[in-house]
Short mmCIF file of C-alpha atoms and ligand atoms in Angstrom, two decimals:
data_model
loop_
_atom_site.label_atom_id
_atom_site.label_comp_id
_atom_site.label_asym_id
_atom_site.label_seq_id
_atom_site.Cartn_x
_atom_site.Cartn_y
_atom_site.Cartn_z
CA VAL A 17 55.15 50.02 -93.75
CA LYS A 18 58.26 50.79 -91.80
CA GLU A 19 61.83 49.12 -92.45
CA THR A 20 63.01 47.49 -89.24
CA ILE A 21 66.33 46.46 -91.04
CA ARG A 22 67.92 47.97 -94.39
CA LEU A 23 69.62 45.58 -96.35
CA GLY A 24 71.19 48.43 -98.47
CA HIS A 25 70.77 49.60 -102.42
CA VAL A 26 70.07 47.42 -105.18
CA ALA A 27 70.20 49.04 -108.49
CA GLY A 28 70.94 51.93 -106.81
CA ILE A 29 66.94 51.55 -105.13
CA ARG A 30 66.77 51.52 -101.30
CA VAL A 31 66.22 47.56 -99.79
CA GLY A 32 64.63 47.16 -96.23
CA VAL A 33 62.97 44.36 -94.20
CA ASN A 34 59.99 44.71 -91.81
CA TRP A 35 60.06 42.22 -88.79
CA THR A 36 56.96 40.82 -90.41
CA VAL A 37 59.04 39.37 -92.83
CA LEU A 38 59.77 36.43 -90.41
CA VAL A 39 56.45 35.83 -89.60
CA ILE A 40 56.04 34.85 -93.87
CA PHE A 41 59.64 33.14 -93.67
CA THR A 42 58.71 31.11 -91.33
CA LEU A 43 54.90 29.77 -93.11
CA ILE A 44 56.74 29.45 -96.64
CA PHE A 45 59.94 27.35 -94.63
CA VAL A 46 57.77 25.09 -92.23
CA GLY A 47 54.57 24.72 -95.22
CA LEU A 48 57.35 23.45 -97.48
CA SER A 49 59.69 21.72 -95.56
CA ALA A 50 57.32 19.40 -93.25
CA GLY A 51 54.54 20.02 -95.73
CA ARG A 52 54.45 19.79 -98.62
CA PHE A 53 58.15 18.40 -99.88
CA PRO A 54 57.37 15.56 -97.98
CA LEU A 55 53.87 14.53 -99.63
CA THR A 56 55.04 15.25 -103.33
CA HIS A 57 58.49 13.99 -102.84
CA PRO A 58 58.68 11.32 -99.98
CA ASP A 59 61.49 8.88 -98.59
CA GLU A 60 63.91 11.75 -98.54
CA GLU A 61 66.24 12.68 -95.34
CA PRO A 62 64.52 15.59 -92.99
CA TRP A 63 67.55 17.68 -93.76
CA ALA A 64 67.29 17.78 -97.76
CA TYR A 65 63.70 19.10 -96.93
CA ALA A 66 64.47 21.89 -95.24
CA VAL A 67 67.48 23.37 -97.28
CA ALA A 68 65.42 22.65 -100.40
CA GLY A 69 62.15 24.31 -98.01
CA GLY A 70 64.44 27.36 -96.77
CA LEU A 71 66.57 28.30 -100.67
CA ALA A 72 62.85 27.82 -102.03
CA ALA A 73 61.92 30.83 -99.38
CA VAL A 74 64.83 32.42 -100.19
CA VAL A 75 64.40 32.37 -103.79
CA PHE A 76 60.62 33.63 -103.18
CA PHE A 77 61.53 36.79 -101.79
CA LEU A 78 64.08 38.22 -103.91
CA SER A 79 61.39 37.00 -106.55
CA LEU A 80 59.26 39.78 -104.70
CA LEU A 81 61.99 41.98 -104.91
CA ALA A 82 62.29 41.71 -108.17
CA HIS A 83 58.57 42.53 -108.56
CA GLU A 84 59.12 45.33 -106.75
CA LEU A 85 62.79 46.46 -108.31
CA ALA A 86 60.25 46.16 -111.69
CA HIS A 87 58.11 48.98 -110.14
CA ALA A 88 60.78 51.14 -108.54
CA LEU A 89 63.02 51.65 -111.78
CA VAL A 90 60.28 52.09 -114.00
CA ALA A 91 59.16 55.00 -111.87
CA GLN A 92 61.87 56.44 -111.76
CA ARG A 93 62.31 56.93 -115.52
CA ASN A 94 58.87 58.23 -115.49
CA GLY A 95 60.32 60.95 -113.32
CA ILE A 96 58.73 59.55 -110.28
CA ARG A 97 60.81 60.00 -107.05
CA VAL A 98 61.38 57.14 -104.94
CA GLU A 99 61.70 56.63 -101.30
CA GLY A 100 62.72 52.96 -101.49
CA ILE A 101 61.49 48.89 -101.24
CA THR A 102 60.16 47.36 -98.28
CA LEU A 103 59.76 43.52 -97.92
CA TRP A 104 56.98 42.98 -95.46
CA LEU A 105 53.91 40.23 -94.11
CA PHE A 106 51.98 40.34 -97.33
CA GLY A 107 55.01 40.89 -100.15
CA GLY A 108 56.66 44.09 -101.02
CA VAL A 109 55.85 47.65 -101.14
CA ALA A 110 57.43 50.11 -103.42
CA LYS A 111 57.40 54.26 -102.07
CA LEU A 112 57.05 56.23 -103.83
CA LEU A 113 56.79 60.11 -102.88
CA ASP A 114 55.38 61.60 -106.34
CA GLU A 115 52.11 60.52 -108.24
CA ALA A 116 52.61 59.43 -112.05
CA LYS A 117 52.12 62.74 -114.42
CA ASP A 118 49.75 60.76 -117.14
CA PRO A 119 47.93 57.57 -117.70
CA GLY A 120 50.70 56.34 -119.58
CA ALA A 121 53.37 56.42 -116.72
CA ASP A 122 50.81 55.47 -114.00
CA LEU A 123 49.86 52.35 -116.75
CA ARG A 124 53.38 51.39 -116.91
CA VAL A 125 54.69 51.69 -113.36
CA ALA A 126 51.97 49.03 -112.42
CA ALA A 127 51.89 46.82 -115.08
CA VAL A 128 56.15 45.96 -115.28
CA GLY A 129 55.60 44.67 -111.74
CA PRO A 130 52.70 41.49 -112.91
CA LEU A 131 55.27 41.28 -115.94
CA VAL A 132 58.02 40.52 -113.78
CA SER A 133 56.13 37.72 -111.81
CA LEU A 134 54.87 36.10 -114.97
CA GLY A 135 58.43 35.75 -116.52
CA LEU A 136 59.67 34.55 -113.48
CA GLY A 137 56.96 32.37 -112.96
CA ALA A 138 58.02 30.74 -117.30
CA THR A 139 61.70 31.40 -116.10
CA PHE A 140 61.49 29.32 -113.19
CA SER A 141 59.27 26.19 -115.03
CA LEU A 142 61.73 26.22 -118.24
CA LEU A 143 64.40 25.52 -115.81
CA ALA A 144 62.47 22.61 -114.13
CA LEU A 145 61.84 21.24 -117.56
CA GLY A 146 64.76 21.66 -118.81
CA ALA A 147 65.98 19.82 -115.12
CA THR A 148 63.74 16.76 -116.19
CA ALA A 149 65.29 16.91 -119.40
CA ILE A 150 68.95 16.16 -118.87
CA GLY A 151 67.56 13.63 -116.25
CA VAL A 152 67.63 15.44 -112.97
CA GLU A 153 64.88 14.57 -110.59
CA GLY A 154 63.80 15.20 -107.05
CA LEU A 155 63.37 18.15 -104.49
CA ALA A 156 64.86 20.39 -106.74
CA VAL A 157 63.00 20.01 -109.61
CA GLY A 158 59.70 20.26 -106.33
CA ALA A 159 61.36 23.60 -105.93
CA LEU A 160 61.62 25.29 -108.80
CA TRP A 161 57.64 23.82 -110.40
CA TRP A 162 56.95 26.02 -106.55
CA LEU A 163 58.64 28.90 -107.35
CA ALA A 164 57.27 28.74 -110.62
CA LEU A 165 53.59 28.32 -109.51
CA ILE A 166 54.11 31.25 -106.78
CA ASN A 167 55.07 33.57 -109.28
CA ALA A 168 52.34 32.76 -111.79
CA VAL A 169 49.72 32.96 -108.18
CA LEU A 170 51.06 36.44 -107.44
CA ALA A 171 51.16 37.91 -110.99
CA ALA A 172 47.05 36.99 -111.08
CA PHE A 173 46.25 38.16 -107.62
CA ASN A 174 48.49 41.40 -108.52
CA LEU A 175 46.10 41.28 -111.64
CA VAL A 176 43.03 41.85 -109.45
CA PRO A 177 41.49 45.22 -110.61
CA ALA A 178 41.03 46.60 -106.93
CA ALA A 179 43.12 48.96 -105.81
CA PRO A 180 45.88 49.26 -103.56
CA LEU A 181 46.62 45.92 -105.86
CA ASP A 182 49.16 46.03 -109.40
CA GLY A 183 45.33 45.80 -110.99
CA GLY A 184 44.28 48.30 -109.37
CA ARG A 185 46.11 50.83 -110.47
CA ILE A 186 46.00 49.79 -113.89
CA LEU A 187 42.02 49.72 -113.83
CA ARG A 188 42.51 53.72 -112.38
CA ALA A 189 45.32 54.55 -115.26
CA LEU A 190 43.15 53.04 -118.36
CA LEU A 191 39.75 54.89 -116.79
CA TRP A 192 42.27 58.28 -115.84
CA ARG A 193 43.14 57.77 -119.62
CA ARG A 194 39.26 57.08 -120.96
CA HIS A 195 37.78 60.02 -118.79
CA GLY A 196 40.21 62.54 -118.60
CA ASP A 197 39.80 62.21 -114.38
CA ARG A 198 42.20 61.41 -112.24
CA THR A 199 39.99 61.76 -108.97
CA ARG A 200 37.22 59.92 -110.36
CA ALA A 201 39.54 56.82 -111.79
CA ALA A 202 41.22 56.54 -108.44
CA VAL A 203 37.83 56.78 -106.30
CA THR A 204 36.21 54.04 -108.89
CA ALA A 205 40.15 51.62 -108.45
CA SER A 206 39.38 52.36 -104.70
CA ARG A 207 36.28 51.51 -104.21
CA ALA A 208 36.87 47.65 -106.42
CA GLY A 209 39.48 47.72 -103.99
CA ARG A 210 37.26 48.00 -100.66
CA SER A 211 34.87 45.51 -102.60
CA PHE A 212 37.45 42.87 -103.27
CA GLY A 213 39.04 42.99 -99.89
CA LEU A 214 35.77 42.58 -98.29
CA MET A 215 35.05 39.23 -100.18
CA LEU A 216 38.20 38.45 -99.37
CA VAL A 217 37.60 38.05 -95.45
CA ALA A 218 34.36 36.97 -95.61
CA SER A 219 35.88 34.19 -97.79
CA GLY A 220 38.47 33.60 -95.21
CA LEU A 221 35.85 33.38 -92.22
CA ALA A 222 33.70 30.87 -94.57
CA LEU A 223 36.80 29.25 -94.92
CA LEU A 224 37.73 29.33 -91.72
CA VAL A 225 34.29 28.00 -90.13
CA MET A 226 34.48 24.86 -92.68
CA LEU A 227 38.31 24.32 -92.10
CA PRO A 228 39.89 25.71 -89.25
CA GLY A 229 43.14 26.69 -89.55
CA LEU A 230 45.80 29.27 -90.96
CA GLY A 231 44.54 29.67 -95.03
CA GLY A 232 41.64 31.20 -93.75
CA LEU A 233 43.11 33.79 -91.11
CA TRP A 234 45.12 34.71 -93.89
CA PHE A 235 42.91 35.07 -96.18
CA MET A 236 40.95 37.48 -93.60
CA LEU A 237 43.99 39.55 -93.16
CA ILE A 238 44.84 39.55 -96.59
CA GLY A 239 41.16 41.26 -96.97
CA TRP A 240 41.00 43.76 -94.15
CA PHE A 241 44.57 45.30 -95.21
CA ILE A 242 43.19 45.52 -98.97
CA MET A 243 39.89 46.71 -97.26
CA THR A 244 41.60 49.66 -95.05
CA ALA A 245 44.35 50.24 -97.65
CA ALA A 246 41.82 50.91 -100.51
CA ALA A 247 39.59 52.90 -97.92
CA ALA A 248 42.91 55.40 -97.31
CA GLU A 249 43.48 55.97 -100.88
CA GLU A 250 39.86 56.92 -101.24
CA GLN A 251 39.68 59.17 -99.12
CA HIS A 252 43.31 60.37 -99.83
CA ALA A 253 41.57 60.39 -103.99
CA GLN A 254 38.69 62.75 -102.45
CA LEU A 255 41.00 64.60 -100.41
CA GLN A 256 43.01 65.75 -103.89
CA HIS A 257 39.86 66.54 -105.25
CA THR A 258 37.76 68.99 -102.25
CA LEU A 259 41.39 71.16 -102.38
CA ASP A 260 41.02 71.09 -106.03
CA GLY A 261 42.35 75.10 -107.11
CA ILE A 262 43.60 75.53 -103.76
CA ARG A 263 46.89 76.92 -103.32
CA VAL A 264 49.15 77.67 -100.09
CA GLY A 265 49.17 81.22 -100.70
CA ASP A 266 45.12 80.79 -100.14
CA VAL A 267 45.94 79.23 -96.65
CA MET A 268 48.65 80.37 -95.46
CA SER A 269 49.10 83.05 -92.66
CA ALA A 270 51.05 86.00 -94.45
CA ASP A 271 53.71 88.06 -93.62
CA PRO A 272 54.45 86.31 -90.18
CA VAL A 273 56.31 87.64 -87.37
CA THR A 274 60.33 87.28 -87.88
CA VAL A 275 62.90 86.74 -85.01
CA PRO A 276 66.74 87.48 -85.18
CA GLY A 277 69.12 84.38 -84.48
CA ARG A 278 71.53 86.35 -82.45
CA LEU A 279 68.63 86.85 -80.04
CA SER A 280 68.81 85.09 -76.39
CA VAL A 281 66.18 82.80 -75.79
CA ASP A 282 65.38 84.57 -72.87
CA ASP A 283 64.61 87.84 -75.21
CA LEU A 284 62.51 86.11 -77.74
CA VAL A 285 60.14 84.73 -75.03
CA ALA A 286 59.95 88.32 -73.19
CA SER A 287 59.72 90.24 -76.83
CA TYR A 288 58.21 88.03 -79.13
CA VAL A 289 56.08 85.01 -76.81
CA TRP A 290 54.62 86.81 -74.29
CA ARG A 291 53.80 90.11 -77.39
CA HIS A 292 52.06 87.93 -80.30
CA ARG A 293 49.28 84.83 -80.28
CA PHE A 294 52.03 83.03 -82.45
CA SER A 295 53.35 79.36 -81.57
CA SER A 296 56.05 79.54 -83.91
CA PHE A 297 58.37 82.13 -85.71
CA PRO A 298 60.79 81.87 -88.42
CA VAL A 299 64.09 82.34 -87.84
CA THR A 300 66.14 85.33 -89.85
CA ASP A 301 69.87 86.44 -90.25
CA GLU A 302 71.06 89.88 -90.48
CA THR A 303 70.08 90.45 -94.03
CA GLY A 304 66.25 88.65 -93.38
CA ARG A 305 66.63 85.45 -94.74
CA PRO A 306 65.50 82.28 -93.33
CA THR A 307 68.00 80.24 -91.65
CA GLY A 308 64.91 78.08 -89.48
CA LEU A 309 62.23 78.18 -87.44
CA VAL A 310 61.50 78.22 -83.54
CA THR A 311 58.10 76.88 -82.25
CA LEU A 312 57.28 77.08 -78.79
CA ASN A 313 57.58 72.93 -77.83
CA ARG A 314 61.47 73.85 -78.39
CA ILE A 315 61.35 76.27 -76.08
CA LYS A 316 59.90 74.82 -73.80
CA GLU A 317 62.95 72.13 -73.53
CA VAL A 318 65.37 74.78 -73.15
CA PRO A 319 65.74 74.65 -69.33
CA PHE A 320 65.33 77.84 -67.47
CA GLY A 321 69.08 78.26 -66.32
CA GLN A 322 70.45 78.22 -70.02
CA ARG A 323 67.68 80.60 -71.44
CA SER A 324 69.92 83.96 -71.24
CA GLU A 325 72.86 81.91 -72.63
CA LEU A 326 71.65 79.99 -75.65
CA SER A 327 70.89 81.81 -78.63
CA VAL A 328 67.16 81.78 -80.76
CA GLN A 329 69.26 79.85 -83.79
CA ALA A 330 71.03 77.36 -81.71
CA ILE A 331 67.94 76.28 -80.47
CA ALA A 332 65.73 76.80 -83.65
CA CYS A 333 64.83 73.85 -86.04
CA PRO A 334 67.71 74.42 -89.21
CA LEU A 335 66.31 75.45 -92.26
CA GLU A 336 67.45 72.45 -93.65
CA ASP A 337 64.82 70.42 -91.32
CA VAL A 338 62.11 72.51 -92.23
CA PRO A 339 59.61 71.54 -94.93
CA GLN A 340 59.32 74.35 -97.62
CA THR A 341 57.31 75.40 -100.26
CA SER A 342 56.17 78.48 -102.42
CA PRO A 343 52.79 80.22 -102.46
CA GLU A 344 51.88 79.03 -106.06
CA ARG A 345 52.21 75.49 -105.20
CA PRO A 346 48.91 73.12 -104.46
CA LEU A 347 47.91 72.59 -101.05
CA SER A 348 46.93 68.92 -101.82
CA GLU A 349 50.48 67.95 -103.03
CA LEU A 350 51.74 69.86 -99.73
CA LEU A 351 49.41 68.12 -97.10
CA LEU A 352 50.99 64.62 -98.15
CA GLU A 353 54.37 66.31 -97.18
CA MET A 354 53.83 67.92 -93.38
CA GLY A 355 54.82 66.82 -90.28
CA GLY A 356 57.93 66.19 -88.40
CA ALA A 357 60.42 68.42 -86.31
CA THR A 358 58.88 71.52 -86.56
CA ASP A 359 54.89 70.33 -85.05
CA GLY A 360 53.93 70.56 -88.69
CA ARG A 361 54.68 73.92 -89.68
CA VAL A 362 55.75 74.88 -93.46
CA LEU A 363 58.14 77.99 -94.21
CA VAL A 364 56.43 79.28 -97.27
CA LEU A 365 59.14 81.03 -99.49
CA GLU A 366 59.48 83.44 -102.57
CA ALA A 367 62.73 84.68 -103.54
CA GLY A 368 64.54 83.81 -100.79
CA ARG A 369 62.15 85.86 -97.53
CA VAL A 370 59.38 84.39 -95.80
CA VAL A 371 56.33 85.18 -97.19
CA GLY A 372 54.04 82.88 -94.63
CA ILE A 373 53.56 80.12 -92.64
CA VAL A 374 51.53 77.37 -92.73
CA SER A 375 50.16 75.48 -89.77
CA PRO A 376 47.77 72.49 -88.60
CA THR A 377 45.14 75.26 -87.71
CA ASP A 378 45.37 77.15 -91.04
CA ILE A 379 44.77 73.36 -92.85
CA THR A 380 41.39 73.10 -90.71
CA ARG A 381 40.10 76.10 -91.66
CA SER A 382 41.02 75.76 -95.40
CA LEU A 383 39.39 71.53 -95.71
CA GLU A 384 36.08 73.85 -93.51
CA LEU A 385 36.55 76.34 -95.80
CA ALA A 386 36.42 73.69 -99.05
CA ASP A 387 33.46 72.50 -97.62
CA LEU A 388 31.41 75.00 -96.84
CA ARG A 389 32.64 75.89 -101.03
CA ARG A 390 30.78 72.71 -101.98
CA PRO A 391 26.95 72.01 -100.75
CA GLY A 392 26.65 68.68 -99.88
CA GLU A 393 30.19 67.22 -100.56
CA ARG A 394 32.22 66.44 -97.38
CA SER A 395 36.09 65.95 -96.88
CA HIS A 396 36.37 63.09 -95.21
CA LEU A 397 39.89 63.63 -93.35
ZN1 LIG B 2 53.33 45.25 -107.45
#
C-alpha cells in the first residue's frame, strides 16, 4: 500500500493515506447520511444527516488510526522499527521493518490493536448512554452508537485467527511459543488466512447472487485481499525456512573488482567494463575505502560526449544509497531489503572494506542450491 498523501507524524510515527481511502469514506458517508440515519432518526433536516454522517466517518478514521498507532507504538517499544502507518481501502496498515524477536513481543504487537478497538467501542457506548441519561437524543446519539458498533465489529473481525488479520498474528505467536518454531507457526496462520479469505469470497458470491449490491462485492474484495496477503506471507515463511542457516558470505561474489572514483567514465569503460564480465563495480577512494557503486545502467545514462569529463565518483550511486550488509548476516533477512537504485546489488563490507557483492544472479543461484539441498521441498519464489 503506497501513501498518496503524507499527513504528518503522530506520536513520532509517520502517517499517510492512500487515495483509496476516498472510496471507503464515500461509502460510509453515503451509507450513514442517506441510508442508516434517515431510517433510525426520521424527520431530521437533510443537512443534519450530512453533518452527522460526515462527522461519524471522520471519527471512524480516527479510530482506525488509533488502532494502527497502538500496533506501531507497541512494536517500537519491543525493538521493532516502524516505517509508518497508511490508511487505505481496507482500513489501516502499520508497516513494521523487523520481525518480533520472541513470541511474547509478537503477541503484544498483534493483540494491542483489537484491544484499542474494543476500548473505543466501550467508550462510545458509554458516551451514548451518558448522552441519553442527560436528555440528549437524536442524531448525535445515533452516531455514537454507530461508532460503538463499528469499533466492536472491527475488533471482532480482526480477531479471526487468520493471517494477515491480527487474530492470525496472535495465533502465530501462540503456536510459536508452544512449539518453538516460528516458520511452522507462520505457515499455519497463513494457511488459515487463505481458507478464511476463500470463505469470504464464496460468501460474497452467494450474497451477490441472492441480494445484488455492494455488500457481496465488498466481501469478495476483502476475501480476495486476505487470500493474496496470506499466500504472500506463507511464501515468505517458506523462503526463510529454505534459506535457514545460509549467510550472505556463502552466496556473495567474493573480492569484486573495484574502481578508483577519480577515474573518468571513458577509462572505466576501456579498462574495466570491456575487460571484466561484471556489470557492477564498487567504487573506492585513494585509501581503498568504498565510496559508492557504479553499474552498467548508470554508465549507459552518461551522454557519449561527457564520458571523458565525468569521473566515476560523479556518476556512481553514493555509498549511503547502496544497500550494505555483512558476510555474517542471514541471507533471508537481506532478501527482504534488496532492490532500489543499484539494480538489486548489495555491497558486503567487513571492517570498512568491500569483501563481496551480492547480485540478483547470486540470489537466484543460492535459491536453486537451497532447493537441491532439500530434496522434495521447493522454495516457491
Ligand atoms: Zn490491527
